[in-house]
XYZ file of C-alpha atoms in Angstrom:
328
model
C 7.903 -165.508 103.022
C 8.861 -168.818 104.643
C 10.849 -171.416 102.760
C 8.705 -174.536 102.239
C 11.851 -176.655 102.189
C 13.245 -175.300 105.478
C 13.600 -177.889 108.232
C 11.564 -177.664 111.402
C 13.431 -177.775 114.697
C 12.449 -181.432 115.157
C 13.656 -182.359 111.673
C 16.883 -180.427 112.228
C 17.598 -182.398 115.389
C 16.918 -185.665 113.564
C 19.192 -184.570 110.703
C 21.996 -183.955 113.192
C 21.803 -187.611 114.240
C 22.279 -188.930 110.699
C 25.517 -190.793 110.054
C 26.515 -189.937 106.445
C 29.039 -192.790 106.388
C 26.260 -195.354 106.795
C 24.852 -194.457 103.362
C 28.066 -195.473 101.614
C 27.395 -199.162 102.309
C 23.816 -199.189 100.953
C 23.766 -200.934 97.576
C 21.863 -199.408 94.654
C 19.863 -202.259 93.139
C 17.070 -202.138 90.565
C 16.097 -205.688 91.552
C 15.484 -204.632 95.157
C 13.359 -201.588 94.391
C 16.256 -199.173 94.056
C 18.152 -199.875 97.286
C 19.402 -202.991 99.072
C 19.853 -202.641 102.832
C 22.273 -205.024 104.540
C 21.312 -204.462 108.171
C 18.907 -202.669 110.476
C 21.279 -199.766 111.095
C 21.260 -198.868 107.402
C 17.457 -198.940 107.359
C 17.263 -196.676 110.414
C 19.701 -194.189 108.884
C 17.706 -194.184 105.647
C 14.475 -193.635 107.619
C 16.072 -190.481 109.080
C 16.900 -189.270 105.580
C 13.255 -189.813 104.600
C 12.033 -187.820 107.604
C 13.769 -184.668 106.330
C 12.920 -185.250 102.639
C 10.148 -182.620 102.693
C 8.560 -182.803 99.222
C 10.041 -186.281 98.732
C 7.413 -187.835 101.039
C 3.878 -187.001 102.110
C 3.262 -184.727 105.075
C 2.047 -187.437 107.446
C 5.503 -189.071 107.380
C 7.632 -185.941 107.818
C 9.303 -185.892 111.215
C 8.079 -189.412 112.088
C 11.109 -191.727 112.094
C 9.132 -194.735 113.309
C 6.589 -194.480 110.489
C 9.346 -194.043 107.889
C 11.131 -197.090 109.275
C 7.878 -199.065 108.938
C 7.622 -197.905 105.322
C 11.221 -198.997 104.639
C 10.584 -202.409 106.188
C 7.466 -202.890 104.074
C 9.268 -201.756 100.929
C 12.067 -204.283 101.515
C 9.536 -207.090 101.923
C 7.835 -206.105 98.667
C 11.039 -205.366 96.740
C 9.862 -201.814 95.996
C 11.264 -198.306 96.374
C 10.739 -196.920 99.913
C 9.812 -193.543 98.428
C 7.262 -195.097 96.056
C 5.654 -196.957 98.964
C 5.761 -193.830 101.149
C 3.995 -191.741 98.534
C 1.207 -194.295 98.218
C 0.579 -194.347 101.973
C -1.903 -192.637 104.301
C -2.654 -192.421 107.997
C -6.208 -193.668 108.613
C -7.395 -193.720 112.224
C -3.772 -193.540 113.440
C -2.719 -196.518 111.294
C -0.662 -196.720 108.099
C -2.738 -197.642 105.063
C -1.933 -197.725 101.365
C -3.575 -196.656 98.117
C -5.477 -199.435 96.380
C -3.232 -199.008 93.349
C -0.174 -199.991 95.414
C -1.997 -202.958 96.964
C -2.884 -204.231 93.480
C 0.754 -203.860 92.421
C 1.836 -205.928 95.438
C -0.694 -208.643 94.595
C 0.503 -208.867 90.984
C 4.119 -208.983 92.142
C 3.777 -211.537 94.943
C 0.618 -213.631 94.505
C 1.193 -217.146 93.016
C -0.899 -216.467 89.903
C -0.237 -216.740 86.180
C -0.762 -213.469 84.333
C -3.049 -210.839 85.787
C -6.346 -210.787 87.631
C -9.383 -210.605 85.316
C -12.584 -208.702 86.135
C -16.192 -208.987 84.988
C -19.116 -206.731 85.940
C -22.809 -207.631 86.032
C -25.781 -205.522 87.012
C -26.056 -201.749 87.231
C -26.125 -199.016 89.853
C -26.474 -200.140 93.474
C -26.957 -203.764 92.309
C -23.677 -203.916 90.386
C -21.428 -206.908 91.157
C -17.793 -207.537 90.251
C -16.287 -210.991 89.695
C -12.489 -211.285 89.931
C -10.564 -214.399 88.955
C -7.026 -215.599 88.219
C -5.174 -218.745 87.189
C -2.721 -220.355 89.589
C 0.924 -220.250 88.559
C 1.578 -223.828 89.699
C -1.538 -225.171 87.973
C -2.843 -222.842 85.205
C -5.885 -225.046 84.692
C -7.124 -224.197 88.188
C -8.946 -220.887 88.556
C -9.623 -219.057 91.833
C -12.321 -216.391 91.985
C -14.141 -213.920 94.174
C -17.599 -212.404 93.630
C -18.210 -209.100 95.399
C -21.311 -208.029 97.312
C -23.668 -205.658 95.562
C -22.220 -202.165 95.202
C -24.608 -200.685 97.795
C -23.555 -203.212 100.451
C -19.807 -202.501 100.302
C -18.501 -200.510 103.296
C -16.569 -198.446 104.069
C -16.124 -196.401 100.895
C -13.372 -193.967 101.925
C -11.714 -193.565 98.536
C -12.980 -190.742 96.280
C -12.813 -193.231 93.389
C -15.995 -194.844 94.680
C -17.755 -191.738 93.330
C -15.510 -190.549 90.496
C -14.647 -193.975 89.006
C -16.750 -196.632 90.775
C -15.874 -199.535 88.460
C -12.150 -198.955 88.995
C -12.514 -198.934 92.768
C -14.916 -201.888 92.634
C -12.232 -203.826 90.726
C -9.590 -202.825 93.301
C -11.899 -204.026 96.077
C -12.594 -207.378 94.393
C -8.958 -208.052 93.464
C -7.910 -207.354 97.042
C -10.642 -209.611 98.423
C -9.619 -212.381 96.001
C -6.095 -212.188 97.381
C -7.188 -212.130 101.030
C -9.389 -215.184 100.489
C -6.989 -217.374 98.501
C -3.516 -215.965 99.326
C -3.807 -214.365 102.805
C -0.027 -214.380 103.347
C 0.498 -211.868 100.523
C -1.321 -208.985 102.263
C -0.963 -210.033 105.892
C -1.325 -206.907 108.049
C -1.586 -204.575 105.035
C -4.681 -202.430 104.509
C -5.828 -200.178 101.708
C -6.950 -196.645 102.503
C -10.622 -197.464 101.873
C -10.654 -200.556 104.128
C -10.147 -198.761 107.440
C -13.004 -196.828 108.966
C -12.024 -193.215 109.755
C -11.791 -192.122 113.373
C -15.225 -190.958 114.588
C -15.566 -187.186 115.017
C -15.161 -185.794 118.509
C -18.406 -185.246 120.355
C -20.370 -186.085 123.508
C -20.610 -189.771 122.527
C -16.839 -190.179 122.123
C -15.652 -187.859 124.902
C -13.955 -189.287 127.955
C -13.057 -187.824 131.317
C -9.326 -187.121 131.379
C -9.270 -185.386 134.767
C -6.591 -187.202 136.813
C -7.792 -188.562 140.154
C -6.129 -186.955 143.183
C -4.158 -189.220 145.470
C -3.467 -192.936 145.479
C -6.837 -193.935 146.953
C -8.728 -191.965 144.333
C -6.643 -193.563 141.567
C -7.288 -197.061 142.911
C -11.011 -196.300 143.179
C -11.024 -195.094 139.571
C -9.245 -198.225 138.360
C -11.577 -200.458 140.336
C -14.544 -198.999 138.470
C -13.133 -199.953 135.033
C -13.156 -203.323 133.260
C -10.196 -205.489 134.287
C -8.364 -205.229 130.954
C -8.669 -201.439 130.783
C -7.589 -201.099 134.399
C -4.514 -203.233 133.772
C -3.518 -201.104 130.794
C -4.012 -197.897 132.759
C -1.966 -199.172 135.662
C 0.827 -200.359 133.363
C 0.906 -196.989 131.657
C 1.377 -195.056 134.895
C 3.510 -197.432 136.978
C 7.242 -197.949 136.362
C 9.156 -200.523 138.353
C 12.645 -199.312 139.324
C 15.436 -201.302 137.724
C 17.963 -203.226 139.716
C 21.594 -203.978 139.013
C 20.615 -207.580 138.242
C 18.425 -206.746 135.270
C 20.784 -204.330 133.549
C 21.773 -205.040 129.959
C 25.431 -204.744 128.967
C 26.124 -201.278 127.598
C 22.914 -199.757 128.968
C 22.044 -198.412 132.373
C 18.824 -199.472 134.088
C 15.984 -197.087 134.798
C 17.061 -196.612 138.401
C 20.511 -195.344 137.338
C 19.003 -193.061 134.724
C 16.546 -191.546 137.189
C 19.246 -191.071 139.819
C 21.526 -189.262 137.380
C 18.796 -186.928 136.198
C 17.480 -186.269 139.704
C 20.965 -185.145 140.716
C 21.203 -182.826 137.734
C 23.829 -185.098 136.171
C 23.228 -184.323 132.475
C 26.580 -185.759 131.554
C 25.898 -188.979 133.456
C 22.459 -189.293 131.842
C 24.046 -188.833 128.414
C 26.388 -191.740 129.159
C 23.577 -193.893 130.536
C 21.188 -193.441 127.597
C 21.969 -194.351 123.994
C 20.028 -191.771 121.995
C 20.429 -193.762 118.798
C 18.601 -196.813 120.165
C 15.196 -197.747 118.636
C 13.473 -197.552 122.046
C 14.778 -194.030 122.699
C 13.694 -192.874 119.212
C 10.273 -194.487 119.685
C 9.785 -192.640 122.963
C 11.126 -189.397 121.466
C 8.648 -189.430 118.588
C 5.797 -190.154 120.988
C 6.934 -187.351 123.285
C 6.954 -184.908 120.360
C 3.350 -185.872 119.589
C 2.290 -185.888 123.251
C 1.516 -189.621 123.181
C 2.872 -192.809 124.729
C 2.272 -194.868 121.622
C 4.514 -197.854 121.060
C 5.050 -198.649 124.746
C 4.625 -202.423 124.593
C 4.648 -205.058 127.289
C 8.082 -206.203 126.055
C 9.549 -202.744 126.633
C 7.941 -202.453 130.069
C 9.379 -205.836 131.053
C 12.941 -204.793 130.184
C 14.391 -202.152 132.515
C 17.038 -200.988 130.047
C 14.580 -200.663 127.164
C 12.078 -198.861 129.391
C 14.785 -196.443 130.518
C 15.530 -195.546 126.908
C 11.845 -195.179 126.046
C 11.185 -192.908 129.036
C 14.293 -190.842 128.280
C 13.099 -190.375 124.715
C 9.646 -189.393 125.982
C 11.138 -186.742 128.269
C 13.362 -185.307 125.525
C 10.512 -185.349 123.015
C 8.157 -183.500 125.351
C 10.868 -180.935 126.116
C 11.490 -180.423 122.394
C 7.766 -179.993 121.717
C 7.561 -177.427 124.514
C 10.474 -175.483 123.036
C 8.842 -175.471 119.603
C 5.591 -174.161 121.097
C 7.499 -171.350 122.815
C 9.281 -170.421 119.587
C 6.102 -170.524 117.472
C-alpha cells in the first residue's frame, strides 16, 4: 500500500533545493496572517515548502512552485495566512480562483466600509433578487448599494451552493458585485470560483490541428494563413534569437553560451552558466514538467539571460517528466 504522504520525484527534487536557513529569518506575526516575509527569497523558499506540504494544501497546488508563490504573494497583500488562502483556491480554466467565502472575507477586511455588508431579498424562485448595501467608513451617512439581476439571469453558476444554498451564494454574488462596482481596487485581478466559465469540453468544435508543418516554407505558409496576432505569437514561441556577449547580464550567461556548452556535452559548464534557483528557470521547469510553455512572456523573450534560464528549466522539466513516465 502506497504512502499518501510520500513525495513524488518532482516534489523530492524541489525539496532538495530548499534552503532551511532561509526559514530562520521569517517572522511569525499574527498581524500579518501568521508570517511576515522580508524579501522575495523568503517567499520563494516558503513556496517550495508549500509544494511538498501534501495534505497541507489542495492537490492542484502540489508540485507547482509558481502557483504557490502566487498564493503567497496574494496572502501577503491581504494580510492572511498563505495556507488559508491556498485551501480556499481552485484552478478554473487554467487560472487561480478563490472560494466566495474567502472573497467576502477580503472585502470585509479591505473595503472602506463601516461594519458589514447588509443583504435583502425580494421575489421568489427564478425571479428572486438580492440587494446588497454598506455604509462608507469615511462618511457613515452615505450608503452604497448593488441590486442583482434576477436569479435566472445570473451566469455562470459554477458553485454547488447555487443549488444547495441559493440565497447564500446569491448574497456572495451581490456582495462581490457591490465591491467591484464601488471599490474595484479591492478585488483587482481576483476572481471567485463561480465567476470563471469552465474550459469547454474537448470535441470537434474545439479541436485544432497540431501536426507540425514540414520545412521552413511549409511553416511560413501555415503562419501566413493565420490572423496576424496569432501568427506573431506562434513565431515568437518557436523562434529564439541567439544571445550575444553585449546583452549578457552580470552573473548569467547568455543563451548562446548555454547552448554551446550543452551542445558540447559540457554539463559542468552548463551548470555554471545557469542559476537553477532563478525565478525564470523555475518557471520554465514547472512548465516543462507539465508539457507546456506557459509563462513565457515578451519580457523574458527580450532578455537573453532570462530566456536562457527559462529554456534550461524547460529542458530539465521535460527530462524529469520523461523519467517519471518511465518509472511509472
